[in-house]
């Protein structure tokens, strides 16, 4: 190393190699960020709002965003098996505040029944109506069908059931875009009612 700093030619070569190494590392970092962000929706936080929405965005486009969230949230919450929600890792990304407390409580209360009867259920979302509020919040009412397969604890026979379902959800802008940047809205309240439509053994 001493020869490098004594010789002017070697010193110039040394710093040239350092500069080339910095460029290579910077290029690799930018490429890695571009690959990891591919397919992700990016949002810009601004004053008095949690996300940037282009002024040219039509009301129909915003409705589609909330509609997508409503469908994904209901499927995440209601698609369950004997061990709980099938995609439970998405719950903390789609629910916040009181909504997350409601979801956690219901999953805990229904766990024993789902586990002992080996219940599998799938949500099929139909029509979703969206209403927006001036402060950026929204409310959705979704209708669909819930299909459930379970085992009768006494006869040990399979029981197929279907229910019509109506779910109401309230939404607010996501304040935690750093950890869940793909979801500009989060559900803060959910309630639903189900009505049996068939029961076939």
mmCIF file with all atom_site columns, C-alpha atoms in Angstrom:
data_model
loop_
_atom_site.group_PDB
_atom_site.id
_atom_site.type_symbol
_atom_site.label_atom_id
_atom_site.label_alt_id
_atom_site.label_comp_id
_atom_site.label_asym_id
_atom_site.label_entity_id
_atom_site.label_seq_id
_atom_site.pdbx_PDB_ins_code
_atom_site.Cartn_x
_atom_site.Cartn_y
_atom_site.Cartn_z
_atom_site.occupancy
_atom_site.B_iso_or_equiv
_atom_site.pdbx_formal_charge
_atom_site.auth_seq_id
_atom_site.auth_comp_id
_atom_site.auth_asym_id
_atom_site.auth_atom_id
_atom_site.pdbx_PDB_model_num
ATOM 1   C CA . UNK A 1 1   ? 0.000   0.000   0.000   1.00 0.00 ? 1   UNK A CA 1
ATOM 2   C CA . UNK A 1 2   ? 2.894   2.392   0.719   1.00 0.00 ? 2   UNK A CA 1
ATOM 3   C CA . UNK A 1 3   ? 4.113   2.116   -2.886  1.00 0.00 ? 3   UNK A CA 1
ATOM 4   C CA . UNK A 1 4   ? 0.696   3.211   -4.157  1.00 0.00 ? 4   UNK A CA 1
ATOM 5   C CA . UNK A 1 5   ? 0.803   6.514   -2.270  1.00 0.00 ? 5   UNK A CA 1
ATOM 6   C CA . UNK A 1 6   ? 4.476   7.123   -3.101  1.00 0.00 ? 6   UNK A CA 1
ATOM 7   C CA . UNK A 1 7   ? 4.044   6.605   -6.835  1.00 0.00 ? 7   UNK A CA 1
ATOM 8   C CA . UNK A 1 8   ? 1.846   9.205   -8.518  1.00 0.00 ? 8   UNK A CA 1
ATOM 9   C CA . UNK A 1 9   ? 0.944   6.811   -11.353 1.00 0.00 ? 9   UNK A CA 1
ATOM 10  C CA . UNK A 1 10  ? -0.161  4.078   -8.952  1.00 0.00 ? 10  UNK A CA 1
ATOM 11  C CA . UNK A 1 11  ? -2.099  6.601   -6.883  1.00 0.00 ? 11  UNK A CA 1
ATOM 12  C CA . UNK A 1 12  ? -4.039  7.758   -9.945  1.00 0.00 ? 12  UNK A CA 1
ATOM 13  C CA . UNK A 1 13  ? -4.752  4.144   -10.890 1.00 0.00 ? 13  UNK A CA 1
ATOM 14  C CA . UNK A 1 14  ? -5.931  3.407   -7.352  1.00 0.00 ? 14  UNK A CA 1
ATOM 15  C CA . UNK A 1 15  ? -8.475  6.263   -7.307  1.00 0.00 ? 15  UNK A CA 1
ATOM 16  C CA . UNK A 1 16  ? -9.617  5.387   -10.807 1.00 0.00 ? 16  UNK A CA 1
ATOM 17  C CA . UNK A 1 17  ? -10.402 1.847   -9.651  1.00 0.00 ? 17  UNK A CA 1
ATOM 18  C CA . UNK A 1 18  ? -12.217 3.212   -6.580  1.00 0.00 ? 18  UNK A CA 1
ATOM 19  C CA . UNK A 1 19  ? -14.357 5.466   -8.804  1.00 0.00 ? 19  UNK A CA 1
ATOM 20  C CA . UNK A 1 20  ? -15.183 2.544   -11.111 1.00 0.00 ? 20  UNK A CA 1
ATOM 21  C CA . UNK A 1 21  ? -16.145 0.431   -8.092  1.00 0.00 ? 21  UNK A CA 1
ATOM 22  C CA . UNK A 1 22  ? -18.470 3.162   -6.779  1.00 0.00 ? 22  UNK A CA 1
ATOM 23  C CA . UNK A 1 23  ? -20.169 3.433   -10.171 1.00 0.00 ? 23  UNK A CA 1
ATOM 24  C CA . UNK A 1 24  ? -20.636 -0.338  -10.340 1.00 0.00 ? 24  UNK A CA 1
ATOM 25  C CA . UNK A 1 25  ? -22.113 -0.497  -6.825  1.00 0.00 ? 25  UNK A CA 1
ATOM 26  C CA . UNK A 1 26  ? -24.455 2.441   -7.545  1.00 0.00 ? 26  UNK A CA 1
ATOM 27  C CA . UNK A 1 27  ? -25.640 0.846   -10.782 1.00 0.00 ? 27  UNK A CA 1
ATOM 28  C CA . UNK A 1 28  ? -26.297 -2.468  -9.046  1.00 0.00 ? 28  UNK A CA 1
ATOM 29  C CA . UNK A 1 29  ? -28.265 -0.713  -6.266  1.00 0.00 ? 29  UNK A CA 1
ATOM 30  C CA . UNK A 1 30  ? -30.458 1.222   -8.731  1.00 0.00 ? 30  UNK A CA 1
ATOM 31  C CA . UNK A 1 31  ? -31.136 -1.969  -10.694 1.00 0.00 ? 31  UNK A CA 1
ATOM 32  C CA . UNK A 1 32  ? -32.052 -3.848  -7.510  1.00 0.00 ? 32  UNK A CA 1
ATOM 33  C CA . UNK A 1 33  ? -34.519 -1.102  -6.469  1.00 0.00 ? 33  UNK A CA 1
ATOM 34  C CA . UNK A 1 34  ? -36.072 -1.080  -9.953  1.00 0.00 ? 34  UNK A CA 1
ATOM 35  C CA . UNK A 1 35  ? -36.560 -4.870  -9.903  1.00 0.00 ? 35  UNK A CA 1
ATOM 36  C CA . UNK A 1 36  ? -38.013 -4.946  -6.377  1.00 0.00 ? 36  UNK A CA 1
ATOM 37  C CA . UNK A 1 37  ? -40.430 -2.105  -7.199  1.00 0.00 ? 37  UNK A CA 1
ATOM 38  C CA . UNK A 1 38  ? -41.617 -3.620  -10.465 1.00 0.00 ? 38  UNK A CA 1
ATOM 39  C CA . UNK A 1 39  ? -45.352 -4.275  -10.373 1.00 0.00 ? 39  UNK A CA 1
ATOM 40  C CA . UNK A 1 40  ? -45.801 -2.178  -7.226  1.00 0.00 ? 40  UNK A CA 1
ATOM 41  C CA . UNK A 1 41  ? -48.005 0.878   -7.057  1.00 0.00 ? 41  UNK A CA 1
ATOM 42  C CA . UNK A 1 42  ? -46.072 3.874   -5.727  1.00 0.00 ? 42  UNK A CA 1
ATOM 43  C CA . UNK A 1 43  ? -47.767 6.793   -3.966  1.00 0.00 ? 43  UNK A CA 1
ATOM 44  C CA . UNK A 1 44  ? -46.418 10.183  -2.937  1.00 0.00 ? 44  UNK A CA 1
ATOM 45  C CA . UNK A 1 45  ? -47.352 11.576  0.516   1.00 0.00 ? 45  UNK A CA 1
ATOM 46  C CA . UNK A 1 46  ? -48.450 15.228  0.369   1.00 0.00 ? 46  UNK A CA 1
ATOM 47  C CA . UNK A 1 47  ? -49.746 17.828  2.830   1.00 0.00 ? 47  UNK A CA 1
ATOM 48  C CA . UNK A 1 48  ? -53.333 17.331  4.087   1.00 0.00 ? 48  UNK A CA 1
ATOM 49  C CA . UNK A 1 49  ? -53.542 13.967  2.360   1.00 0.00 ? 49  UNK A CA 1
ATOM 50  C CA . UNK A 1 50  ? -51.851 10.631  2.824   1.00 0.00 ? 50  UNK A CA 1
ATOM 51  C CA . UNK A 1 51  ? -51.405 9.924   -0.892  1.00 0.00 ? 51  UNK A CA 1
ATOM 52  C CA . UNK A 1 52  ? -51.181 11.880  -4.123  1.00 0.00 ? 52  UNK A CA 1
ATOM 53  C CA . UNK A 1 53  ? -54.102 11.505  -6.515  1.00 0.00 ? 53  UNK A CA 1
ATOM 54  C CA . UNK A 1 54  ? -53.755 12.939  -9.992  1.00 0.00 ? 54  UNK A CA 1
ATOM 55  C CA . UNK A 1 55  ? -56.323 15.663  -10.739 1.00 0.00 ? 55  UNK A CA 1
ATOM 56  C CA . UNK A 1 56  ? -57.023 13.975  -14.063 1.00 0.00 ? 56  UNK A CA 1
ATOM 57  C CA . UNK A 1 57  ? -58.174 10.796  -12.282 1.00 0.00 ? 57  UNK A CA 1
ATOM 58  C CA . UNK A 1 58  ? -61.820 10.154  -13.016 1.00 0.00 ? 58  UNK A CA 1
ATOM 59  C CA . UNK A 1 59  ? -64.311 9.183   -10.314 1.00 0.00 ? 59  UNK A CA 1
ATOM 60  C CA . UNK A 1 60  ? -64.700 5.811   -12.007 1.00 0.00 ? 60  UNK A CA 1
ATOM 61  C CA . UNK A 1 61  ? -60.965 5.140   -11.631 1.00 0.00 ? 61  UNK A CA 1
ATOM 62  C CA . UNK A 1 62  ? -61.079 5.895   -7.905  1.00 0.00 ? 62  UNK A CA 1
ATOM 63  C CA . UNK A 1 63  ? -64.149 3.672   -7.575  1.00 0.00 ? 63  UNK A CA 1
ATOM 64  C CA . UNK A 1 64  ? -62.183 0.833   -9.162  1.00 0.00 ? 64  UNK A CA 1
ATOM 65  C CA . UNK A 1 65  ? -59.380 1.263   -6.606  1.00 0.00 ? 65  UNK A CA 1
ATOM 66  C CA . UNK A 1 66  ? -61.799 1.031   -3.663  1.00 0.00 ? 66  UNK A CA 1
ATOM 67  C CA . UNK A 1 67  ? -63.721 -1.805  -5.354  1.00 0.00 ? 67  UNK A CA 1
ATOM 68  C CA . UNK A 1 68  ? -60.471 -3.766  -5.684  1.00 0.00 ? 68  UNK A CA 1
ATOM 69  C CA . UNK A 1 69  ? -59.667 -3.205  -2.010  1.00 0.00 ? 69  UNK A CA 1
ATOM 70  C CA . UNK A 1 70  ? -63.154 -4.306  -0.928  1.00 0.00 ? 70  UNK A CA 1
ATOM 71  C CA . UNK A 1 71  ? -62.961 -7.553  -2.897  1.00 0.00 ? 71  UNK A CA 1
ATOM 72  C CA . UNK A 1 72  ? -59.431 -8.384  -1.772  1.00 0.00 ? 72  UNK A CA 1
ATOM 73  C CA . UNK A 1 73  ? -60.214 -7.576  1.861   1.00 0.00 ? 73  UNK A CA 1
ATOM 74  C CA . UNK A 1 74  ? -63.344 -9.738  1.997   1.00 0.00 ? 74  UNK A CA 1
ATOM 75  C CA . UNK A 1 75  ? -61.557 -12.667 0.380   1.00 0.00 ? 75  UNK A CA 1
ATOM 76  C CA . UNK A 1 76  ? -58.616 -12.278 2.758   1.00 0.00 ? 76  UNK A CA 1
ATOM 77  C CA . UNK A 1 77  ? -60.892 -12.130 5.803   1.00 0.00 ? 77  UNK A CA 1
ATOM 78  C CA . UNK A 1 78  ? -63.469 -14.794 4.889   1.00 0.00 ? 78  UNK A CA 1
ATOM 79  C CA . UNK A 1 79  ? -61.435 -17.383 2.974   1.00 0.00 ? 79  UNK A CA 1
ATOM 80  C CA . UNK A 1 80  ? -60.642 -19.666 5.901   1.00 0.00 ? 80  UNK A CA 1
ATOM 81  C CA . UNK A 1 81  ? -59.636 -23.172 6.772   1.00 0.00 ? 81  UNK A CA 1
ATOM 82  C CA . UNK A 1 82  ? -59.308 -25.201 9.976   1.00 0.00 ? 82  UNK A CA 1
ATOM 83  C CA . UNK A 1 83  ? -56.210 -23.175 10.930  1.00 0.00 ? 83  UNK A CA 1
ATOM 84  C CA . UNK A 1 84  ? -57.735 -19.750 10.291  1.00 0.00 ? 84  UNK A CA 1
ATOM 85  C CA . UNK A 1 85  ? -57.482 -17.251 7.445   1.00 0.00 ? 85  UNK A CA 1
ATOM 86  C CA . UNK A 1 86  ? -55.846 -18.723 4.343   1.00 0.00 ? 86  UNK A CA 1
ATOM 87  C CA . UNK A 1 87  ? -53.900 -15.522 3.624   1.00 0.00 ? 87  UNK A CA 1
ATOM 88  C CA . UNK A 1 88  ? -53.615 -14.148 7.139   1.00 0.00 ? 88  UNK A CA 1
ATOM 89  C CA . UNK A 1 89  ? -50.381 -12.316 6.359   1.00 0.00 ? 89  UNK A CA 1
ATOM 90  C CA . UNK A 1 90  ? -52.389 -9.756  4.351   1.00 0.00 ? 90  UNK A CA 1
ATOM 91  C CA . UNK A 1 91  ? -54.738 -8.851  7.224   1.00 0.00 ? 91  UNK A CA 1
ATOM 92  C CA . UNK A 1 92  ? -52.367 -6.314  8.813   1.00 0.00 ? 92  UNK A CA 1
ATOM 93  C CA . UNK A 1 93  ? -51.915 -4.631  5.427   1.00 0.00 ? 93  UNK A CA 1
ATOM 94  C CA . UNK A 1 94  ? -55.628 -4.287  4.650   1.00 0.00 ? 94  UNK A CA 1
ATOM 95  C CA . UNK A 1 95  ? -57.099 -3.558  8.102   1.00 0.00 ? 95  UNK A CA 1
ATOM 96  C CA . UNK A 1 96  ? -56.248 -0.862  10.625  1.00 0.00 ? 96  UNK A CA 1
ATOM 97  C CA . UNK A 1 97  ? -57.487 0.377   13.988  1.00 0.00 ? 97  UNK A CA 1
ATOM 98  C CA . UNK A 1 98  ? -60.932 -0.863  14.998  1.00 0.00 ? 98  UNK A CA 1
ATOM 99  C CA . UNK A 1 99  ? -61.195 -2.921  11.799  1.00 0.00 ? 99  UNK A CA 1
ATOM 100 C CA . UNK A 1 100 ? -58.142 -4.968  12.762  1.00 0.00 ? 100 UNK A CA 1
ATOM 101 C CA . UNK A 1 101 ? -59.524 -5.509  16.274  1.00 0.00 ? 101 UNK A CA 1
ATOM 102 C CA . UNK A 1 102 ? -62.843 -6.733  14.854  1.00 0.00 ? 102 UNK A CA 1
ATOM 103 C CA . UNK A 1 103 ? -61.112 -9.150  12.500  1.00 0.00 ? 103 UNK A CA 1
ATOM 104 C CA . UNK A 1 104 ? -58.792 -10.542 15.175  1.00 0.00 ? 104 UNK A CA 1
ATOM 105 C CA . UNK A 1 105 ? -61.695 -11.078 17.596  1.00 0.00 ? 105 UNK A CA 1
ATOM 106 C CA . UNK A 1 106 ? -63.837 -12.924 15.062  1.00 0.00 ? 106 UNK A CA 1
ATOM 107 C CA . UNK A 1 107 ? -60.980 -15.148 13.938  1.00 0.00 ? 107 UNK A CA 1
ATOM 108 C CA . UNK A 1 108 ? -60.240 -16.015 17.554  1.00 0.00 ? 108 UNK A CA 1
ATOM 109 C CA . UNK A 1 109 ? -63.910 -16.681 18.396  1.00 0.00 ? 109 UNK A CA 1
ATOM 110 C CA . UNK A 1 110 ? -64.459 -18.923 15.356  1.00 0.00 ? 110 UNK A CA 1
ATOM 111 C CA . UNK A 1 111 ? -61.170 -20.824 15.562  1.00 0.00 ? 111 UNK A CA 1
ATOM 112 C CA . UNK A 1 112 ? -62.461 -23.675 17.738  1.00 0.00 ? 112 UNK A CA 1
ATOM 113 C CA . UNK A 1 113 ? -65.478 -24.349 15.523  1.00 0.00 ? 113 UNK A CA 1
ATOM 114 C CA . UNK A 1 114 ? -63.437 -24.230 12.310  1.00 0.00 ? 114 UNK A CA 1
ATOM 115 C CA . UNK A 1 115 ? -60.748 -26.473 13.784  1.00 0.00 ? 115 UNK A CA 1
ATOM 116 C CA . UNK A 1 116 ? -63.002 -29.156 15.286  1.00 0.00 ? 116 UNK A CA 1
ATOM 117 C CA . UNK A 1 117 ? -65.387 -29.360 12.312  1.00 0.00 ? 117 UNK A CA 1
ATOM 118 C CA . UNK A 1 118 ? -62.612 -29.022 9.691   1.00 0.00 ? 118 UNK A CA 1
ATOM 119 C CA . UNK A 1 119 ? -64.445 -26.145 8.030   1.00 0.00 ? 119 UNK A CA 1
ATOM 120 C CA . UNK A 1 120 ? -63.260 -24.729 4.721   1.00 0.00 ? 120 UNK A CA 1
ATOM 121 C CA . UNK A 1 121 ? -65.021 -21.673 3.334   1.00 0.00 ? 121 UNK A CA 1
ATOM 122 C CA . UNK A 1 122 ? -64.544 -19.474 0.270   1.00 0.00 ? 122 UNK A CA 1
ATOM 123 C CA . UNK A 1 123 ? -65.958 -16.029 -0.434  1.00 0.00 ? 123 UNK A CA 1
ATOM 124 C CA . UNK A 1 124 ? -67.234 -15.149 -3.926  1.00 0.00 ? 124 UNK A CA 1
ATOM 125 C CA . UNK A 1 125 ? -67.730 -11.389 -4.168  1.00 0.00 ? 125 UNK A CA 1
ATOM 126 C CA . UNK A 1 126 ? -70.445 -10.127 -6.508  1.00 0.00 ? 126 UNK A CA 1
ATOM 127 C CA . UNK A 1 127 ? -71.538 -6.510  -6.816  1.00 0.00 ? 127 UNK A CA 1
ATOM 128 C CA . UNK A 1 128 ? -69.769 -3.755  -4.862  1.00 0.00 ? 128 UNK A CA 1
ATOM 129 C CA . UNK A 1 129 ? -71.202 -0.245  -4.460  1.00 0.00 ? 129 UNK A CA 1
ATOM 130 C CA . UNK A 1 130 ? -68.828 2.577   -3.483  1.00 0.00 ? 130 UNK A CA 1
ATOM 131 C CA . UNK A 1 131 ? -69.560 5.898   -1.787  1.00 0.00 ? 131 UNK A CA 1
ATOM 132 C CA . UNK A 1 132 ? -66.888 8.573   -1.271  1.00 0.00 ? 132 UNK A CA 1
ATOM 133 C CA . UNK A 1 133 ? -66.757 11.316  1.353   1.00 0.00 ? 133 UNK A CA 1
ATOM 134 C CA . UNK A 1 134 ? -65.178 14.797  1.109   1.00 0.00 ? 134 UNK A CA 1
ATOM 135 C CA . UNK A 1 135 ? -62.425 13.948  3.619   1.00 0.00 ? 135 UNK A CA 1
ATOM 136 C CA . UNK A 1 136 ? -61.149 11.116  1.382   1.00 0.00 ? 136 UNK A CA 1
ATOM 137 C CA . UNK A 1 137 ? -62.816 8.273   3.287   1.00 0.00 ? 137 UNK A CA 1
ATOM 138 C CA . UNK A 1 138 ? -65.139 5.816   1.581   1.00 0.00 ? 138 UNK A CA 1
ATOM 139 C CA . UNK A 1 139 ? -67.779 3.208   2.325   1.00 0.00 ? 139 UNK A CA 1
ATOM 140 C CA . UNK A 1 140 ? -68.573 0.063   0.384   1.00 0.00 ? 140 UNK A CA 1
ATOM 141 C CA . UNK A 1 141 ? -71.469 -2.377  0.421   1.00 0.00 ? 141 UNK A CA 1
ATOM 142 C CA . UNK A 1 142 ? -70.657 -5.731  -1.169  1.00 0.00 ? 142 UNK A CA 1
ATOM 143 C CA . UNK A 1 143 ? -72.877 -8.676  -1.937  1.00 0.00 ? 143 UNK A CA 1
ATOM 144 C CA . UNK A 1 144 ? -71.775 -12.194 -2.699  1.00 0.00 ? 144 UNK A CA 1
ATOM 145 C CA . UNK A 1 145 ? -71.882 -15.853 -1.810  1.00 0.00 ? 145 UNK A CA 1
ATOM 146 C CA . UNK A 1 146 ? -70.102 -17.817 0.885   1.00 0.00 ? 146 UNK A CA 1
ATOM 147 C CA . UNK A 1 147 ? -69.491 -21.520 0.219   1.00 0.00 ? 147 UNK A CA 1
ATOM 148 C CA . UNK A 1 148 ? -68.624 -23.710 3.214   1.00 0.00 ? 148 UNK A CA 1
ATOM 149 C CA . UNK A 1 149 ? -67.594 -27.375 3.452   1.00 0.00 ? 149 UNK A CA 1
ATOM 150 C CA . UNK A 1 150 ? -67.382 -29.054 6.856   1.00 0.00 ? 150 UNK A CA 1
ATOM 151 C CA . UNK A 1 151 ? -67.574 -32.418 8.626   1.00 0.00 ? 151 UNK A CA 1
ATOM 152 C CA . UNK A 1 152 ? -70.558 -33.325 10.774  1.00 0.00 ? 152 UNK A CA 1
ATOM 153 C CA . UNK A 1 153 ? -69.098 -34.087 14.241  1.00 0.00 ? 153 UNK A CA 1
ATOM 154 C CA . UNK A 1 154 ? -71.579 -36.927 14.918  1.00 0.00 ? 154 UNK A CA 1
ATOM 155 C CA . UNK A 1 155 ? -71.841 -38.713 11.558  1.00 0.00 ? 155 UNK A CA 1
ATOM 156 C CA . UNK A 1 156 ? -68.432 -37.612 10.231  1.00 0.00 ? 156 UNK A CA 1
ATOM 157 C CA . UNK A 1 157 ? -70.050 -36.868 6.854   1.00 0.00 ? 157 UNK A CA 1
ATOM 158 C CA . UNK A 1 158 ? -69.279 -33.909 4.621   1.00 0.00 ? 158 UNK A CA 1
ATOM 159 C CA . UNK A 1 159 ? -71.753 -31.025 4.739   1.00 0.00 ? 159 UNK A CA 1
ATOM 160 C CA . UNK A 1 160 ? -71.892 -28.448 1.939   1.00 0.00 ? 160 UNK A CA 1
ATOM 161 C CA . UNK A 1 161 ? -73.498 -25.098 2.694   1.00 0.00 ? 161 UNK A CA 1
ATOM 162 C CA . UNK A 1 162 ? -73.895 -21.851 0.803   1.00 0.00 ? 162 UNK A CA 1
ATOM 163 C CA . UNK A 1 163 ? -74.885 -18.452 2.159   1.00 0.00 ? 163 UNK A CA 1
ATOM 164 C CA . UNK A 1 164 ? -75.754 -15.132 0.608   1.00 0.00 ? 164 UNK A CA 1
ATOM 165 C CA . UNK A 1 165 ? -73.713 -12.391 2.248   1.00 0.00 ? 165 UNK A CA 1
ATOM 166 C CA . UNK A 1 166 ? -73.910 -8.621  2.509   1.00 0.00 ? 166 UNK A CA 1
ATOM 167 C CA . UNK A 1 167 ? -70.863 -6.809  3.893   1.00 0.00 ? 167 UNK A CA 1
ATOM 168 C CA . UNK A 1 168 ? -70.443 -3.130  4.765   1.00 0.00 ? 168 UNK A CA 1
ATOM 169 C CA . UNK A 1 169 ? -66.952 -1.664  5.115   1.00 0.00 ? 169 UNK A CA 1
ATOM 170 C CA . UNK A 1 170 ? -65.599 1.786   5.893   1.00 0.00 ? 170 UNK A CA 1
ATOM 171 C CA . UNK A 1 171 ? -62.280 2.939   4.446   1.00 0.00 ? 171 UNK A CA 1
ATOM 172 C CA . UNK A 1 172 ? -59.712 5.605   5.108   1.00 0.00 ? 172 UNK A CA 1
ATOM 173 C CA . UNK A 1 173 ? -56.488 6.580   3.392   1.00 0.00 ? 173 UNK A CA 1
ATOM 174 C CA . UNK A 1 174 ? -53.572 4.386   4.396   1.00 0.00 ? 174 UNK A CA 1
ATOM 175 C CA . UNK A 1 175 ? -51.151 6.269   6.652   1.00 0.00 ? 175 UNK A CA 1
ATOM 176 C CA . UNK A 1 176 ? -48.569 3.467   6.594   1.00 0.00 ? 176 UNK A CA 1
ATOM 177 C CA . UNK A 1 177 ? -47.596 3.475   2.928   1.00 0.00 ? 177 UNK A CA 1
ATOM 178 C CA . UNK A 1 178 ? -43.988 2.659   3.768   1.00 0.00 ? 178 UNK A CA 1
ATOM 179 C CA . UNK A 1 179 ? -44.887 -0.891  4.798   1.00 0.00 ? 179 UNK A CA 1
ATOM 180 C CA . UNK A 1 180 ? -47.908 -1.442  2.531   1.00 0.00 ? 180 UNK A CA 1
ATOM 181 C CA . UNK A 1 181 ? -47.470 0.842   -0.454  1.00 0.00 ? 181 UNK A CA 1
ATOM 182 C CA . UNK A 1 182 ? -49.702 -1.293  -2.692  1.00 0.00 ? 182 UNK A CA 1
ATOM 183 C CA . UNK A 1 183 ? -52.810 -0.452  -0.644  1.00 0.00 ? 183 UNK A CA 1
ATOM 184 C CA . UNK A 1 184 ? -53.753 3.258   -0.546  1.00 0.00 ? 184 UNK A CA 1
ATOM 185 C CA . UNK A 1 185 ? -56.879 2.435   1.505   1.00 0.00 ? 185 UNK A CA 1
ATOM 186 C CA . UNK A 1 186 ? -57.332 0.416   4.707   1.00 0.00 ? 186 UNK A CA 1
ATOM 187 C CA . UNK A 1 187 ? -60.532 -0.957  6.233   1.00 0.00 ? 187 UNK A CA 1
ATOM 188 C CA . UNK A 1 188 ? -61.373 0.562   9.625   1.00 0.00 ? 188 UNK A CA 1
ATOM 189 C CA . UNK A 1 189 ? -64.734 -1.160  10.181  1.00 0.00 ? 189 UNK A CA 1
ATOM 190 C CA . UNK A 1 190 ? -66.425 -4.259  8.803   1.00 0.00 ? 190 UNK A CA 1
ATOM 191 C CA . UNK A 1 191 ? -69.793 -5.838  9.475   1.00 0.00 ? 191 UNK A CA 1
ATOM 192 C CA . UNK A 1 192 ? -71.635 -8.481  7.512   1.00 0.00 ? 192 UNK A CA 1
ATOM 193 C CA . UNK A 1 193 ? -74.748 -10.634 7.593   1.00 0.00 ? 193 UNK A CA 1
ATOM 194 C CA . UNK A 1 194 ? -75.188 -14.072 6.080   1.00 0.00 ? 194 UNK A CA 1
ATOM 195 C CA . UNK A 1 195 ? -78.370 -15.912 5.069   1.00 0.00 ? 195 UNK A CA 1
ATOM 196 C CA . UNK A 1 196 ? -78.357 -19.670 4.349   1.00 0.00 ? 196 UNK A CA 1
ATOM 197 C CA . UNK A 1 197 ? -79.357 -20.496 0.771   1.00 0.00 ? 197 UNK A CA 1
ATOM 198 C CA . UNK A 1 198 ? -78.665 -24.256 0.735   1.00 0.00 ? 198 UNK A CA 1
ATOM 199 C CA . UNK A 1 199 ? -77.563 -27.097 2.962   1.00 0.00 ? 199 UNK A CA 1
ATOM 200 C CA . UNK A 1 200 ? -76.664 -30.281 1.078   1.00 0.00 ? 200 UNK A CA 1
ATOM 201 C CA . UNK A 1 201 ? -75.181 -33.311 2.842   1.00 0.00 ? 201 UNK A CA 1
#
